Amino acid sequence: MTKIVDRPEDFAATALAGFCAAHADRVIPVPHGALRAYAGAPGKVALVVGGGSGHYPAFLGYVGPGLADGAVAGDVFASPSTSAVAGVARAADLGGGVILGFGNYAGDVLNFGAAAERLRAEGIDARILAVTDDVASAPATDAARRRGVAGDLLVFKIAGAAAEAGLDLDAVMDLAGRANARTVSFGLAFDGCTLPGQAAPLFTVPEGQVALGLGIHGEPGIAEQAILPAADLARMLLEPLLAERPQGHDGRVAVVLNGLGRTKYEELFVLWHHLTGLMTDAGLTVIDPEVGEFVTSLDMEGCSLSILWLDDALADLWCAPADAPAFRKGTVAAQGARQVAREGAAIAAVPRGEPASAAQAGCVADIVARLAQALAEAEAELGRIDAIAGDGDHGQGMARGSAAAAAAARDAAAQGAGAGTVLSLAGDAWADRAGGTSGALWGVALRAWGQALGDTDVPDAARVAAGARAGIDAVTRLGGARPGDKTLVDAFAPFVDTLQGQVAQGAALADAWDAAARAATAAADATADLTPRLGRARPLAERSIGHPDAGAISLALCARIVAGALAR
Amino acid sequence: MTKIVDRPEDFAATALAGFCAAHADRVIPVPHGALRAYAGAPGKVALVVGGGSGHYPAFLGYVGPGLADGAVAGDVFASPSTSAVAGVARAADLGGGVILGFGNYAGDVLNFGAAAERLRAEGIDARILAVTDDVASAPATDAARRRGVAGDLLVFKIAGAAAEAGLDLDAVMDLAGRANARTVSFGLAFDGCTLPGQAAPLFTVPEGQVALGLGIHGEPGIAEQAILPAADLARMLLEPLLAERPQGHDGRVAVVLNGLGRTKYEELFVLWHHLTGLMTDAGLTVIDPEVGEFVTSLDMEGCSLSILWLDDALADLWCAPADAPAFRKGTVAAQGARQVAREGAAIAAVPRGEPASAAQAGCVADIVARLAQALAEAEAELGRIDAIAGDGDHGQGMARGSAAAAAAARDAAAQGAGAGTVLSLAGDAWADRAGGTSGALWGVALRAWGQALGDTDVPDAARVAAGARAGIDAVTRLGGARPGDKTLVDAFAPFVDTLQGQVAQGAALADAWDAAARAATAAADATADLTPRLGRARPLAERSIGHPDAGAISLALCARIVAGALAR
């Protein structure tokens, strides 16, 4: 378990600081991450990788020539925030565009995706690269849903080498995408891991058993069975990957045998001894294998095997030199001048809006303030509802996020921003302070909505409704949820449909909004299979109420608060 | 615990094979170890490091330019045999002499020491370098008794860099000795480790406690207390080292923060963050720190901090480039042709003795055969005695070793070897097959004895007695034990004293030997605080009999068997 810790909430940040100090010859610190100490060539595509902490060498250990330009580190097993990703990416940008690489998990998809949208809005061509290598997490026919595990290293290495070779953003993305499509991983676990500050493990595997396909955060695997000798474990690791050999492939592979933390080097070498024989028997030619720890999971016990089915171009890129704290290949030529730490998180000045729009900014800020007040009052209730099926922090996140949004909106309005900018900045602040999936979704929704409103004139009802549509589009584009998935979309979608429908039929905004808020509330109630609802004190947590979606409930609550504000 | 294993007795050898396969770009396999894939310059001093397996990256991970020329790997937590060390060293030799580097543990001291003697007898100038950095294991006033832990890396790095720079053997040894004298380490452990094939850990630390100074094989530490926050742990690691700062030292230090296995990278980075502040406050200037896993102990949970107090020469050597599977610094220039695996374990042809000596060879071989028969019969009894204070394998080791010695002696005699060579080769075979400390000691004793007998004439009683003296001298020189330490020396010393005394007074060899055997038996009995002794069946293991020394008992038994043979 994790024993060396001060305040658990500081663990990831302290580890980041210690990493930067230990590897000061190779990296420099930036807020929430690290950059190469010696920047790549101007105009080069920059590769920024990241995800939750607790997986070192992923992702900080990959920063160096031939691999990543920067890495962003979230809290332990938690996605970095949108603004953290965007900040590191801004600092890493060399003018050639930025690729944001991460393993395919909901929180990362959302925050890296939202960061890419923010960066593009600022004029930085940013693309996302979600690694989907874990064959245990979804069938090959649904590969885009697969989780990212140690295949991260293989895919990032291809992207990093292609960027280092001077290819342009489209070409690097093309090669990285090809590498991802050809990278497969399968893992075994003997036991779970313990989060900093926790006394009990996050999850466990029964003593004497091996779990096949268990995720690195304890996501469900596909089977459990008694532990077998190493030779059999090697076969169990390899077979699911051989099953996905591309048709007609010549057998050249890059291979990573990855320890998850507690499994030791010698155990990996024992496995590797057996794997070499099995791979030879299968007609594979292993090129530059890597055996060690590359994507860990704190002190989790187990390992994974990753294969990248090479072609000529991918083989050249895999073998290209690289030199990062936790990964090297060949010899990297001497480098130029050391860069000084750049301020990645500098906030651009708030742009002033046209007078007509700026005159509405106070109204927008007022509405956000009402939301913050209502969510503060509902914090405990939302927490209780979330605790039934989630981790119970929804109320806290919403209260914190909306309070930050209210403050940001007030400040922006005071500085003369237009209505659209006020709403967008409120969204950014909401995402950055709320944390979690809901916070990020509220952030992208409000940002998109604000951009639709614009900063030039007084938006009419149709523009407001179109903004709502832009908001839910951003949520579903970045979050991937659809109606019926029991997320806030279940309330947001009927809200938007009703709002746009009523406005199209000529209703006034306040009336249309009121109808939309009622639709959202009804949908939220249905989602939670529950009629008594917010505002009526009842001990919900003690009841079995299906899968109550706190996100849908809080969205409906907000819709009603705004309806009340508009009605006056 | 260790979960990836086939037959536990094959674990270390399979891991070695897997390591060589995984790092085929950097190393080539030799029996019981690995060499650099690209050999150093002819005439360069060769550094061969090693010890038990289970400590990776120690020692195989250190093989590469700027560091070690070769590494030899014993079984898990067990010294490699004398012949394994000598074999790898022979293969690594470049003509400039060989330094055998290891951590200061009894078995390693013995086997690396005995290997150095064998190599010198073959004309290879071999020196031993025992690292003694663990301040918890003995006071500074008795530093030569300290154990070797992660300071291994610091001392080997200095030696390897000095050898790479082309310094001669004396100069490299001088710098390495200086580095060792200035290297100090202190460790913390939260929990023990589990040997391959075992269900229970080798040792444990109580839940919630941290053990200070606990050895990497569970050797006793100096204190236990409740786990503290990381900032306090950092202080606890550093303070014992600061206490040994050389007088007037300018504060330049090479530092290694080493994870023992289960403690994760991020935890080490958290510690490092605190350590950097503490070291700065203490006036230290840290040069090229290393934070990671360098000397592990399977899945042991904990870490150690090592400091090398630098001077100009040592700082240059610490910063010199190196490139090994698990350690690199700077950039190592392109290398020459890849070497092919050399046969390190080739056995030299048995030299023919002069006729007079060769005529005695059969007699020597016959005596060794009688010893083997007697030890086979006593195997269970010796095992029972050993189990009271040891691990119970003494009888097995003695039976296996003596059987191999008898076969080697018979073969050598059949090939016309002289009496001395027959006895020496019997000793080598005994050491290599018996394993353990006793086996190695019997090996060096018989080898020294045989060399004293020579291969030219019939040795007289005085020469036989002088051989016995040479034997015990070799045992105490390499093993370090003195009479009263409750080892085989307790029986061997009175045996030799009596034999030489009686012979000096003119006694016939058989009579002198009989008296010496009786003296050895009496001493062995006294050592074990026990009168009823060998040959009388009694359930010894069930009785509380102080610290019975199985080694002294078996030596006395052997002395009596030979006395019986000589009497006929």
XYZ file of C-alpha atoms in Angstrom, chain A residues 236-509:
274
model
C -2.607 -16.417 -21.111
C -1.132 -12.978 -21.763
C -0.162 -13.631 -25.342
C -3.137 -15.539 -26.733
C -5.703 -12.713 -26.674
C -3.233 -10.532 -28.562
C -2.399 -13.127 -31.192
C -6.135 -13.365 -31.841
C -6.016 -9.779 -33.114
C -3.102 -10.192 -35.499
C -3.948 -8.201 -38.615
C -4.637 -10.365 -41.623
C -1.501 -11.096 -43.625
C 0.762 -9.318 -41.141
C 4.443 -10.225 -41.481
C 4.987 -10.708 -37.717
C 7.236 -7.729 -36.922
C 6.148 -6.414 -33.534
C 7.128 -3.876 -30.936
C 6.406 -5.408 -27.530
C 6.069 -3.961 -24.030
C 5.895 -6.240 -21.011
C 4.764 -3.909 -18.272
C 4.805 -4.350 -14.503
C 1.910 -2.744 -12.625
C 3.911 -1.843 -9.524
C 4.399 -4.624 -7.012
C 5.360 -7.278 -9.551
C 9.130 -7.265 -9.666
C 11.670 -7.038 -12.433
C 12.797 -10.627 -11.995
C 9.215 -11.858 -12.290
C 8.854 -9.933 -15.540
C 12.106 -11.439 -16.800
C 10.830 -14.925 -15.964
C 7.693 -14.174 -17.981
C 9.743 -12.688 -20.779
C 11.819 -15.845 -21.018
C 8.648 -17.812 -21.726
C 7.153 -15.131 -23.961
C 10.175 -15.060 -26.256
C 9.673 -18.750 -26.983
C 5.941 -18.408 -27.495
C 6.310 -15.391 -29.755
C 8.927 -17.111 -31.858
C 6.635 -20.126 -32.165
C 3.864 -17.776 -33.309
C 6.075 -16.446 -36.085
C 6.629 -13.042 -34.500
C 9.844 -11.053 -34.856
C 10.232 -8.900 -31.776
C 11.936 -5.575 -32.415
C 13.461 -3.657 -29.492
C 11.304 -5.071 -26.697
C 10.749 -3.189 -23.469
C 10.454 -5.130 -20.225
C 9.884 -3.087 -17.087
C 7.483 -0.634 -15.519
C 5.875 1.808 -17.954
C 2.248 2.256 -16.903
C 1.870 1.279 -13.267
C -1.048 1.499 -10.889
C 0.533 2.468 -7.568
C 1.395 -0.824 -5.827
C -0.936 -2.997 -7.887
C 0.346 -6.536 -8.416
C 0.283 -7.818 -11.957
C 1.468 -7.078 -15.446
C 0.337 -6.482 -18.983
C 1.607 -7.375 -22.408
C 1.280 -4.944 -25.311
C 1.959 -5.574 -28.968
C 2.163 -3.057 -31.795
C 1.877 -4.746 -35.176
C 4.565 -2.894 -37.112
C 4.938 -1.919 -40.732
C 8.035 -0.294 -42.239
C 7.166 3.249 -41.210
C 6.066 2.279 -37.713
C 9.164 0.115 -37.212
C 11.432 3.039 -38.088
C 9.589 5.291 -35.665
C 9.602 2.694 -32.881
C 13.382 2.309 -33.245
C 14.108 6.045 -33.458
C 16.155 7.468 -30.568
C 14.462 8.838 -27.482
C 15.672 10.068 -24.115
C 13.176 10.638 -21.326
C 13.507 10.087 -17.572
C 11.920 6.661 -17.801
C 12.460 5.690 -21.429
C 15.394 5.771 -23.758
C 16.359 4.248 -27.034
C 19.586 4.730 -28.924
C 21.503 7.959 -28.546
C 19.965 11.400 -28.762
C 22.239 14.088 -30.177
C 23.391 16.936 -27.953
C 20.750 19.566 -27.395
C 20.500 23.343 -27.524
C 20.068 25.853 -24.746
C 18.083 24.947 -21.667
C 14.691 26.615 -21.626
C 13.491 28.530 -18.656
C 10.169 27.630 -17.138
C 7.401 29.225 -19.154
C 4.209 30.410 -17.569
C 1.718 28.001 -19.040
C -1.267 29.136 -17.077
C -1.231 32.858 -17.875
C -4.766 34.116 -18.256
C -5.494 36.248 -21.263
C -7.030 39.660 -20.553
C -10.836 39.641 -20.589
C -12.006 41.084 -23.949
C -14.459 43.992 -23.719
C -17.861 43.362 -25.330
C -19.933 45.686 -27.452
C -22.092 47.998 -25.256
C -25.366 46.217 -26.064
C -23.967 42.864 -25.015
C -22.029 44.204 -22.055
C -25.250 45.669 -20.768
C -26.626 42.107 -20.505
C -23.503 40.818 -18.778
C -24.686 41.796 -15.328
C -27.906 39.872 -15.886
C -25.959 36.764 -16.867
C -23.691 37.151 -13.856
C -26.732 37.530 -11.644
C -28.269 34.326 -12.942
C -25.019 32.438 -12.334
C -24.945 33.845 -8.809
C -28.471 32.511 -8.219
C -27.383 29.105 -9.474
C -24.473 29.166 -7.066
C -26.750 30.025 -4.179
C -29.251 27.297 -5.040
C -26.530 24.689 -5.487
C -24.939 25.651 -2.190
C -28.280 25.022 -0.519
C -28.742 21.724 -2.358
C -25.183 20.522 -1.711
C -25.986 17.990 0.992
C -29.052 16.686 -0.804
C -27.174 16.223 -4.087
C -24.374 14.510 -2.188
C -26.829 12.069 -0.631
C -28.347 11.253 -3.995
C -24.924 10.807 -5.604
C -23.793 8.525 -2.802
C -26.406 5.923 -3.728
C -24.677 5.005 -6.960
C -21.577 7.223 -7.008
C -18.937 8.571 -4.696
C -21.134 11.203 -3.089
C -19.134 14.238 -4.116
C -21.516 15.639 -6.711
C -23.075 18.229 -4.418
C -19.695 19.414 -3.241
C -18.351 19.707 -6.779
C -21.426 21.565 -8.038
C -21.392 23.980 -5.131
C -17.676 24.663 -5.518
C -17.849 24.950 -9.309
C -20.867 27.229 -9.396
C -19.402 29.497 -6.726
C -16.246 29.882 -8.806
C -18.354 30.457 -11.889
C -20.333 33.189 -10.126
C -17.142 34.934 -9.061
C -15.638 34.682 -12.554
C -18.858 35.977 -14.139
C -19.025 38.918 -11.763
C -15.378 39.808 -12.428
C -15.765 39.533 -16.185
C -18.917 41.645 -16.157
C -17.152 44.253 -14.047
C -14.358 44.367 -16.622
C -16.838 45.157 -19.391
C -17.047 41.732 -21.023
C -19.962 40.857 -23.277
C -22.674 38.400 -22.234
C -21.147 35.532 -24.204
C -17.708 35.932 -22.684
C -19.155 36.197 -19.208
C -20.945 32.873 -19.659
C -17.899 31.225 -21.246
C -15.563 32.316 -18.466
C -18.101 31.185 -15.911
C -18.012 27.784 -17.577
C -14.213 27.618 -17.493
C -14.152 28.493 -13.818
C -16.893 25.955 -13.086
C -14.917 23.181 -14.771
C -11.629 24.068 -13.147
C -12.926 24.295 -9.594
C -15.650 21.675 -9.607
C -13.389 18.874 -10.819
C -14.787 15.540 -11.897
C -16.856 14.695 -14.932
C -19.852 16.876 -14.099
C -17.669 19.924 -13.614
C -15.974 19.475 -16.951
C -19.338 18.959 -18.686
C -20.840 22.079 -17.157
C -17.720 23.899 -18.280
C -17.956 22.868 -21.914
C -21.714 23.441 -21.985
C -21.521 26.994 -20.644
C -18.511 27.818 -22.811
C -20.272 26.648 -25.966
C -23.469 28.417 -24.940
C -21.578 31.624 -24.292
C -19.822 31.455 -27.640
C -23.245 31.124 -29.309
C -24.530 34.197 -27.487
C -21.575 36.305 -28.634
C -20.454 39.684 -27.353
C -21.972 42.097 -29.842
C -25.696 42.471 -29.260
C -28.621 41.422 -27.080
C -29.279 37.772 -27.918
C -32.851 36.958 -28.867
C -34.780 33.912 -27.731
C -33.723 31.925 -30.797
C -30.032 32.650 -30.100
C -30.435 31.618 -26.478
C -32.090 28.387 -27.562
C -29.410 27.810 -30.191
C -26.846 28.340 -27.425
C -28.510 25.624 -25.389
C -28.252 23.342 -28.395
C -24.558 24.217 -28.773
C -24.128 23.397 -25.098
C -25.625 19.940 -25.262
C -23.807 19.253 -28.506
C -20.520 20.039 -26.776
C -21.485 17.806 -23.866
C -22.336 14.834 -26.027
C -19.377 15.406 -28.364
C -16.860 15.531 -25.515
C -18.586 13.330 -22.983
C -19.945 10.735 -25.332
C -23.181 10.194 -23.358
C -26.539 9.771 -25.090
C -30.062 10.121 -23.675
C -30.828 7.052 -21.599
C -27.251 6.635 -20.333
C -28.452 8.030 -16.978
C -26.335 11.168 -17.093
C -27.168 14.845 -17.058
C -27.937 14.484 -20.769
C -31.183 12.764 -19.778
C -32.421 16.086 -18.397
C -30.472 18.382 -20.705
C -31.814 16.885 -23.944
C -35.567 17.365 -23.187
C -34.728 20.794 -21.852
C -33.100 21.838 -25.102
C -35.704 20.161 -27.271
C -38.522 21.914 -25.406
C -36.762 25.263 -25.338
C -36.013 25.241 -29.060
C -39.481 23.889 -29.887
C -41.341 26.488 -27.862
C -39.212 29.333 -29.174
C -39.740 28.129 -32.735
C -43.476 28.252 -32.066
C -43.114 31.871 -31.003
C -43.164 31.554 -27.233
C -41.474 34.203 -25.149
C -38.116 33.180 -23.698
